[in-house]
């Protein structure tokens, strides 16, 4: 579950909190909940998570992905103490970039390679490369917790969800609507998500294969690529 908050730009201000996930079959955004609160703080996030937990419960293999907002971390500890909380890799990179400005251009590719590595051996290989560039980064990342942002150390199967991009997609979709009044914004969100869900439902009903089109296409591309390989 990916969560995020965005400021409203109308006269009365406020913040819209969103929670979404990714449909494993087709890779589409699946919105779960949204709410408008006065401030993005511990109380508002805790209330939001209580509503979500009351509706969806706790699912097997569940994790929460967000930026490093302290209020989100505090609220998840209170409401979802048993659920791992992961950090968006892109937001982690932004923190590293600001903290280690001198070498940030050299560090970027290695950091994302660290996050994507599937094995601890591969992770350690990239970490060694990073330490050669700037040894200060390793203790910084260790303190954050490798399990919060890397596949190799993750306590859950994060699959392809390494960032909070799908939450950012919702923010981008409602960017202009956040200038509307609260009631108009809520109407906009209802219509937007109904359109998305209806489109995805229609696509799913028209699919005659077990896999969604996105992953079926990926398999076809890999098959074609494999046929062009030679064994040495």
PDB file of C-alpha atoms in Angstrom:
ATOM      1  CA  UNK A   1       0.000   0.000   0.000  1.00  0.00           C
ATOM      2  CA  UNK A   2       1.459   3.327  -1.092  1.00  0.00           C
ATOM      3  CA  UNK A   3       0.415   6.424   0.835  1.00  0.00           C
ATOM      4  CA  UNK A   4       1.020  10.115   0.281  1.00  0.00           C
ATOM      5  CA  UNK A   5      -0.318  13.539   1.147  1.00  0.00           C
ATOM      6  CA  UNK A   6      -0.699  16.698  -0.954  1.00  0.00           C
ATOM      7  CA  UNK A   7      -1.551  20.266  -0.004  1.00  0.00           C
ATOM      8  CA  UNK A   8      -4.818  21.794  -1.151  1.00  0.00           C
ATOM      9  CA  UNK A   9      -4.607  25.170  -2.856  1.00  0.00           C
ATOM     10  CA  UNK A  10      -8.107  26.558  -2.282  1.00  0.00           C
ATOM     11  CA  UNK A  11      -9.001  29.255   0.256  1.00  0.00           C
ATOM     12  CA  UNK A  12      -9.398  26.900   3.214  1.00  0.00           C
ATOM     13  CA  UNK A  13      -6.206  24.931   2.534  1.00  0.00           C
ATOM     14  CA  UNK A  14      -5.923  21.466   4.069  1.00  0.00           C
ATOM     15  CA  UNK A  15      -4.349  18.244   2.801  1.00  0.00           C
ATOM     16  CA  UNK A  16      -5.613  15.293   0.798  1.00  0.00           C
ATOM     17  CA  UNK A  17      -4.306  11.909   1.954  1.00  0.00           C
ATOM     18  CA  UNK A  18      -4.344   9.016  -0.490  1.00  0.00           C
ATOM     19  CA  UNK A  19      -3.706   5.287  -0.306  1.00  0.00           C
ATOM     20  CA  UNK A  20      -3.406   3.011  -3.304  1.00  0.00           C
ATOM     21  CA  UNK A  21      -1.865  -0.210  -4.454  1.00  0.00           C
ATOM     22  CA  UNK A  22      -1.010  -1.875  -7.736  1.00  0.00           C
ATOM     23  CA  UNK A  23      -3.145  -4.517  -9.380  1.00  0.00           C
ATOM     24  CA  UNK A  24      -0.807  -7.488  -9.523  1.00  0.00           C
ATOM     25  CA  UNK A  25      -2.474  -8.946 -12.608  1.00  0.00           C
ATOM     26  CA  UNK A  26      -2.300  -5.945 -14.913  1.00  0.00           C
ATOM     27  CA  UNK A  27      -0.031  -3.467 -13.131  1.00  0.00           C
ATOM     28  CA  UNK A  28      -2.696  -0.751 -12.956  1.00  0.00           C
ATOM     29  CA  UNK A  29      -3.203   1.722 -10.113  1.00  0.00           C
ATOM     30  CA  UNK A  30      -5.839   0.500  -7.674  1.00  0.00           C
ATOM     31  CA  UNK A  31      -6.982   3.369  -5.402  1.00  0.00           C
ATOM     32  CA  UNK A  32      -7.936   2.260  -1.901  1.00  0.00           C
ATOM     33  CA  UNK A  33      -8.879   5.398   0.009  1.00  0.00           C
ATOM     34  CA  UNK A  34      -8.596   9.160   0.147  1.00  0.00           C
ATOM     35  CA  UNK A  35      -9.497  11.757   2.739  1.00  0.00           C
ATOM     36  CA  UNK A  36      -9.225  15.481   3.299  1.00  0.00           C
ATOM     37  CA  UNK A  37      -7.750  16.598   6.615  1.00  0.00           C
ATOM     38  CA  UNK A  38      -6.740  19.920   8.095  1.00  0.00           C
ATOM     39  CA  UNK A  39      -3.045  19.107   8.536  1.00  0.00           C
ATOM     40  CA  UNK A  40      -0.641  16.311   7.667  1.00  0.00           C
ATOM     41  CA  UNK A  41       0.305  15.299  11.203  1.00  0.00           C
ATOM     42  CA  UNK A  42       0.357  12.256  13.488  1.00  0.00           C
ATOM     43  CA  UNK A  43      -3.341  12.462  14.358  1.00  0.00           C
ATOM     44  CA  UNK A  44      -4.597  12.830  10.798  1.00  0.00           C
ATOM     45  CA  UNK A  45      -2.468   9.967   9.470  1.00  0.00           C
ATOM     46  CA  UNK A  46      -3.375   7.740  12.399  1.00  0.00           C
ATOM     47  CA  UNK A  47      -7.079   8.417  11.822  1.00  0.00           C
ATOM     48  CA  UNK A  48      -6.641   7.680   8.104  1.00  0.00           C
ATOM     49  CA  UNK A  49      -4.884   4.370   8.759  1.00  0.00           C
ATOM     50  CA  UNK A  50      -7.522   3.343  11.301  1.00  0.00           C
ATOM     51  CA  UNK A  51     -10.216   3.801   8.637  1.00  0.00           C
ATOM     52  CA  UNK A  52      -8.224   1.797   6.091  1.00  0.00           C
ATOM     53  CA  UNK A  53      -7.458  -1.005   8.537  1.00  0.00           C
ATOM     54  CA  UNK A  54     -11.099  -1.178   9.562  1.00  0.00           C
ATOM     55  CA  UNK A  55     -12.083  -1.615   5.910  1.00  0.00           C
ATOM     56  CA  UNK A  56      -9.348  -3.829   4.498  1.00  0.00           C
ATOM     57  CA  UNK A  57      -7.792  -5.384   7.582  1.00  0.00           C
ATOM     58  CA  UNK A  58      -4.202  -6.627   7.398  1.00  0.00           C
ATOM     59  CA  UNK A  59      -3.314  -8.712   4.348  1.00  0.00           C
ATOM     60  CA  UNK A  60      -0.626 -11.358   4.037  1.00  0.00           C
ATOM     61  CA  UNK A  61       2.600  -9.930   2.639  1.00  0.00           C
ATOM     62  CA  UNK A  62       1.388  -6.382   3.144  1.00  0.00           C
ATOM     63  CA  UNK A  63       3.793  -3.474   3.405  1.00  0.00           C
ATOM     64  CA  UNK A  64       3.406   0.293   3.450  1.00  0.00           C
ATOM     65  CA  UNK A  65       5.479   2.470   1.120  1.00  0.00           C
ATOM     66  CA  UNK A  66       5.865   6.214   1.573  1.00  0.00           C
ATOM     67  CA  UNK A  67       8.343   9.044   1.625  1.00  0.00           C
ATOM     68  CA  UNK A  68      10.213   9.675   4.890  1.00  0.00           C
ATOM     69  CA  UNK A  69       7.430  11.751   6.423  1.00  0.00           C
ATOM     70  CA  UNK A  70       7.785  11.322  10.189  1.00  0.00           C
ATOM     71  CA  UNK A  71       4.036  11.500  10.820  1.00  0.00           C
ATOM     72  CA  UNK A  72       3.418   8.558   8.479  1.00  0.00           C
ATOM     73  CA  UNK A  73       6.021   6.487  10.309  1.00  0.00           C
ATOM     74  CA  UNK A  74       4.550   7.366  13.708  1.00  0.00           C
ATOM     75  CA  UNK A  75       1.021   6.537  12.570  1.00  0.00           C
ATOM     76  CA  UNK A  76       1.953   3.200  11.015  1.00  0.00           C
ATOM     77  CA  UNK A  77       3.734   2.164  14.206  1.00  0.00           C
ATOM     78  CA  UNK A  78       0.541   2.886  16.127  1.00  0.00           C
ATOM     79  CA  UNK A  79      -1.974   1.317  13.719  1.00  0.00           C
ATOM     80  CA  UNK A  80       0.075  -1.256  11.795  1.00  0.00           C
ATOM     81  CA  UNK A  81       2.840  -2.349  14.201  1.00  0.00           C
ATOM     82  CA  UNK A  82       3.056  -5.744  12.479  1.00  0.00           C
ATOM     83  CA  UNK A  83       3.356  -4.365   8.936  1.00  0.00           C
ATOM     84  CA  UNK A  84       6.776  -3.449   7.447  1.00  0.00           C
ATOM     85  CA  UNK A  85       7.143   0.185   6.429  1.00  0.00           C
ATOM     86  CA  UNK A  86       9.262   0.764   3.330  1.00  0.00           C
ATOM     87  CA  UNK A  87      10.741   3.955   1.920  1.00  0.00           C
ATOM     88  CA  UNK A  88      10.244   5.198  -1.619  1.00  0.00           C
ATOM     89  CA  UNK A  89      13.594   4.751  -3.353  1.00  0.00           C
ATOM     90  CA  UNK A  90      13.272   8.029  -5.228  1.00  0.00           C
ATOM     91  CA  UNK A  91      12.689   9.995  -2.021  1.00  0.00           C
ATOM     92  CA  UNK A  92      15.616   8.183  -0.428  1.00  0.00           C
ATOM     93  CA  UNK A  93      17.769   9.264  -3.346  1.00  0.00           C
ATOM     94  CA  UNK A  94      16.672  12.881  -2.862  1.00  0.00           C
ATOM     95  CA  UNK A  95      17.827  12.673   0.761  1.00  0.00           C
ATOM     96  CA  UNK A  96      21.167  11.153  -0.254  1.00  0.00           C
ATOM     97  CA  UNK A  97      21.604  13.782  -2.951  1.00  0.00           C
ATOM     98  CA  UNK A  98      21.103  16.626  -0.471  1.00  0.00           C
ATOM     99  CA  UNK A  99      23.299  15.050   2.204  1.00  0.00           C
ATOM    100  CA  UNK A 100      26.221  14.026  -0.013  1.00  0.00           C
ATOM    101  CA  UNK A 101      26.225  16.765  -2.637  1.00  0.00           C
ATOM    102  CA  UNK A 102      29.854  16.423  -3.666  1.00  0.00           C
ATOM    103  CA  UNK A 103      29.537  12.921  -5.136  1.00  0.00           C
ATOM    104  CA  UNK A 104      25.812  12.717  -5.841  1.00  0.00           C
ATOM    105  CA  UNK A 105      26.192  12.260  -9.611  1.00  0.00           C
ATOM    106  CA  UNK A 106      28.378   9.189  -9.083  1.00  0.00           C
ATOM    107  CA  UNK A 107      26.164   7.810  -6.334  1.00  0.00           C
ATOM    108  CA  UNK A 108      22.816   7.857  -8.137  1.00  0.00           C
ATOM    109  CA  UNK A 109      23.147   4.770 -10.334  1.00  0.00           C
ATOM    110  CA  UNK A 110      24.763   2.767  -7.543  1.00  0.00           C
ATOM    111  CA  UNK A 111      22.018   3.617  -5.056  1.00  0.00           C
ATOM    112  CA  UNK A 112      19.295   2.433  -7.420  1.00  0.00           C
ATOM    113  CA  UNK A 113      21.329  -0.687  -8.202  1.00  0.00           C
ATOM    114  CA  UNK A 114      21.513  -1.351  -4.459  1.00  0.00           C
ATOM    115  CA  UNK A 115      17.758  -0.986  -4.146  1.00  0.00           C
ATOM    116  CA  UNK A 116      17.033  -3.288  -7.101  1.00  0.00           C
ATOM    117  CA  UNK A 117      19.539  -6.032  -6.224  1.00  0.00           C
ATOM    118  CA  UNK A 118      17.791  -9.347  -5.552  1.00  0.00           C
ATOM    119  CA  UNK A 119      20.612 -11.019  -3.614  1.00  0.00           C
ATOM    120  CA  UNK A 120      22.662  -9.927  -0.630  1.00  0.00           C
ATOM    121  CA  UNK A 121      25.840 -10.787  -2.555  1.00  0.00           C
ATOM    122  CA  UNK A 122      24.900  -8.380  -5.340  1.00  0.00           C
ATOM    123  CA  UNK A 123      23.856  -5.787  -2.778  1.00  0.00           C
ATOM    124  CA  UNK A 124      27.218  -6.010  -1.019  1.00  0.00           C
ATOM    125  CA  UNK A 125      29.029  -5.731  -4.347  1.00  0.00           C
ATOM    126  CA  UNK A 126      27.297  -2.423  -5.108  1.00  0.00           C
ATOM    127  CA  UNK A 127      27.809  -1.231  -1.531  1.00  0.00           C
ATOM    128  CA  UNK A 128      31.551  -1.800  -1.899  1.00  0.00           C
ATOM    129  CA  UNK A 129      31.490   0.311  -5.053  1.00  0.00           C
ATOM    130  CA  UNK A 130      29.595   3.032  -3.209  1.00  0.00           C
ATOM    131  CA  UNK A 131      32.077   3.061  -0.323  1.00  0.00           C
ATOM    132  CA  UNK A 132      34.896   3.672  -2.800  1.00  0.00           C
ATOM    133  CA  UNK A 133      33.149   6.871  -3.875  1.00  0.00           C
ATOM    134  CA  UNK A 134      32.038   8.112  -0.449  1.00  0.00           C
ATOM    135  CA  UNK A 135      32.351   5.873   2.641  1.00  0.00           C
ATOM    136  CA  UNK A 136      29.996   8.123   4.623  1.00  0.00           C
ATOM    137  CA  UNK A 137      26.966   6.901   2.682  1.00  0.00           C
ATOM    138  CA  UNK A 138      27.050   3.324   3.987  1.00  0.00           C
ATOM    139  CA  UNK A 139      26.469   4.163   7.687  1.00  0.00           C
ATOM    140  CA  UNK A 140      23.821   6.687   6.626  1.00  0.00           C
ATOM    141  CA  UNK A 141      21.898   4.000   4.727  1.00  0.00           C
ATOM    142  CA  UNK A 142      22.495   1.411   7.451  1.00  0.00           C
ATOM    143  CA  UNK A 143      20.962   3.712  10.058  1.00  0.00           C
ATOM    144  CA  UNK A 144      17.851   4.136   7.906  1.00  0.00           C
ATOM    145  CA  UNK A 145      17.606   0.350   7.607  1.00  0.00           C
ATOM    146  CA  UNK A 146      18.431  -1.706   4.531  1.00  0.00           C
ATOM    147  CA  UNK A 147      15.150  -3.604   4.895  1.00  0.00           C
ATOM    148  CA  UNK A 148      13.194  -0.386   4.355  1.00  0.00           C
ATOM    149  CA  UNK A 149      14.384   0.286   0.810  1.00  0.00           C
ATOM    150  CA  UNK A 150      16.228  -2.691  -0.702  1.00  0.00           C
ATOM    151  CA  UNK A 151      14.866  -5.859  -2.287  1.00  0.00           C
ATOM    152  CA  UNK A 152      17.702  -7.985  -0.961  1.00  0.00           C
ATOM    153  CA  UNK A 153      16.949  -7.232   2.693  1.00  0.00           C
ATOM    154  CA  UNK A 154      13.205  -6.667   2.387  1.00  0.00           C
ATOM    155  CA  UNK A 155      10.987  -8.632   4.770  1.00  0.00           C
ATOM    156  CA  UNK A 156       8.221  -8.787   2.169  1.00  0.00           C
ATOM    157  CA  UNK A 157       8.061  -9.400  -1.569  1.00  0.00           C
ATOM    158  CA  UNK A 158       8.102  -5.844  -2.854  1.00  0.00           C
ATOM    159  CA  UNK A 159       8.216  -7.030  -6.467  1.00  0.00           C
ATOM    160  CA  UNK A 160       8.376  -3.992  -8.753  1.00  0.00           C
ATOM    161  CA  UNK A 161       7.000  -1.497  -6.212  1.00  0.00           C
ATOM    162  CA  UNK A 162      10.157   0.364  -5.235  1.00  0.00           C
ATOM    163  CA  UNK A 163       8.775   3.893  -5.252  1.00  0.00           C
ATOM    164  CA  UNK A 164       5.631   5.834  -4.415  1.00  0.00           C
ATOM    165  CA  UNK A 165       5.174   6.722  -8.087  1.00  0.00           C
ATOM    166  CA  UNK A 166       1.600   5.475  -8.295  1.00  0.00           C
ATOM    167  CA  UNK A 167       0.618   7.779  -5.431  1.00  0.00           C
ATOM    168  CA  UNK A 168       2.391  10.605  -7.244  1.00  0.00           C
ATOM    169  CA  UNK A 169       0.326   9.725 -10.323  1.00  0.00           C
ATOM    170  CA  UNK A 170      -2.850  10.342  -8.341  1.00  0.00           C
ATOM    171  CA  UNK A 171      -1.402  13.636  -7.115  1.00  0.00           C
ATOM    172  CA  UNK A 172      -0.656  14.636 -10.698  1.00  0.00           C
ATOM    173  CA  UNK A 173      -4.174  13.694 -11.784  1.00  0.00           C
ATOM    174  CA  UNK A 174      -5.805  15.871  -9.117  1.00  0.00           C
ATOM    175  CA  UNK A 175      -3.311  18.738  -9.283  1.00  0.00           C
ATOM    176  CA  UNK A 176      -5.712  21.279 -10.786  1.00  0.00           C
ATOM    177  CA  UNK A 177      -8.670  19.956  -8.781  1.00  0.00           C
ATOM    178  CA  UNK A 178      -6.835  20.765  -5.542  1.00  0.00           C
ATOM    179  CA  UNK A 179      -7.630  24.403  -6.255  1.00  0.00           C
ATOM    180  CA  UNK A 180     -11.358  23.647  -5.945  1.00  0.00           C
ATOM    181  CA  UNK A 181     -13.502  23.775  -2.824  1.00  0.00           C
ATOM    182  CA  UNK A 182     -13.605  20.651  -0.668  1.00  0.00           C
ATOM    183  CA  UNK A 183     -16.963  19.438  -1.986  1.00  0.00           C
ATOM    184  CA  UNK A 184     -15.971  19.994  -5.604  1.00  0.00           C
ATOM    185  CA  UNK A 185     -12.666  18.213  -5.023  1.00  0.00           C
ATOM    186  CA  UNK A 186     -14.426  15.223  -3.469  1.00  0.00           C
ATOM    187  CA  UNK A 187     -16.788  15.056  -6.441  1.00  0.00           C
ATOM    188  CA  UNK A 188     -13.819  15.209  -8.795  1.00  0.00           C
ATOM    189  CA  UNK A 189     -12.002  12.393  -6.967  1.00  0.00           C
ATOM    190  CA  UNK A 190     -15.115  10.211  -6.966  1.00  0.00           C
ATOM    191  CA  UNK A 191     -15.610  10.651 -10.710  1.00  0.00           C
ATOM    192  CA  UNK A 192     -11.913  10.192 -11.479  1.00  0.00           C
ATOM    193  CA  UNK A 193     -11.560   6.933  -9.575  1.00  0.00           C
ATOM    194  CA  UNK A 194     -14.838   5.589 -10.927  1.00  0.00           C
ATOM    195  CA  UNK A 195     -13.558   6.214 -14.449  1.00  0.00           C
ATOM    196  CA  UNK A 196     -10.255   4.471 -13.691  1.00  0.00           C
ATOM    197  CA  UNK A 197     -11.913   1.479 -12.059  1.00  0.00           C
ATOM    198  CA  UNK A 198     -14.485   1.141 -14.829  1.00  0.00           C
ATOM    199  CA  UNK A 199     -11.790   1.290 -17.509  1.00  0.00           C
ATOM    200  CA  UNK A 200      -9.659  -1.317 -15.727  1.00  0.00           C
ATOM    201  CA  UNK A 201     -12.686  -3.546 -15.087  1.00  0.00           C
ATOM    202  CA  UNK A 202     -13.653  -3.396 -18.754  1.00  0.00           C
ATOM    203  CA  UNK A 203     -10.098  -4.223 -19.799  1.00  0.00           C
ATOM    204  CA  UNK A 204      -9.992  -7.180 -17.394  1.00  0.00           C
ATOM    205  CA  UNK A 205     -13.314  -8.563 -18.637  1.00  0.00           C
ATOM    206  CA  UNK A 206     -12.077  -8.431 -22.227  1.00  0.00           C
ATOM    207  CA  UNK A 207      -8.885 -10.307 -21.386  1.00  0.00           C
ATOM    208  CA  UNK A 208      -8.891 -13.976 -22.350  1.00  0.00           C
ATOM    209  CA  UNK A 209      -5.482 -14.859 -20.911  1.00  0.00           C
ATOM    210  CA  UNK A 210      -4.535 -15.670 -17.325  1.00  0.00           C
ATOM    211  CA  UNK A 211      -1.931 -12.923 -17.148  1.00  0.00           C
ATOM    212  CA  UNK A 212      -2.734  -9.276 -17.605  1.00  0.00           C
ATOM    213  CA  UNK A 213      -1.777  -7.704 -20.928  1.00  0.00           C
ATOM    214  CA  UNK A 214       1.183  -5.835 -19.417  1.00  0.00           C
ATOM    215  CA  UNK A 215       2.930  -8.962 -18.182  1.00  0.00           C
ATOM    216  CA  UNK A 216       1.855 -11.079 -21.136  1.00  0.00           C
ATOM    217  CA  UNK A 217       3.528  -8.511 -23.401  1.00  0.00           C
ATOM    218  CA  UNK A 218       6.652  -8.647 -21.244  1.00  0.00           C
ATOM    219  CA  UNK A 219       6.789 -12.431 -21.575  1.00  0.00           C
ATOM    220  CA  UNK A 220       6.378 -12.195 -25.360  1.00  0.00           C
ATOM    221  CA  UNK A 221       9.208  -9.676 -25.597  1.00  0.00           C
ATOM    222  CA  UNK A 222      11.463 -11.871 -23.457  1.00  0.00           C
ATOM    223  CA  UNK A 223      10.597 -14.886 -25.602  1.00  0.00           C
ATOM    224  CA  UNK A 224      11.545 -13.036 -28.781  1.00  0.00           C
ATOM    225  CA  UNK A 225      14.770 -11.811 -27.184  1.00  0.00           C
ATOM    226  CA  UNK A 226      15.662 -15.325 -26.008  1.00  0.00           C
ATOM    227  CA  UNK A 227      15.218 -16.743 -29.507  1.00  0.00           C
ATOM    228  CA  UNK A 228      17.919 -14.380 -30.735  1.00  0.00           C
ATOM    229  CA  UNK A 229      20.461 -15.538 -28.162  1.00  0.00           C
ATOM    230  CA  UNK A 230      23.212 -18.028 -28.862  1.00  0.00           C
ATOM    231  CA  UNK A 231      24.605 -20.558 -26.416  1.00  0.00           C
ATOM    232  CA  UNK A 232      28.375 -20.541 -26.093  1.00  0.00           C
TER     233      UNK A 232
END
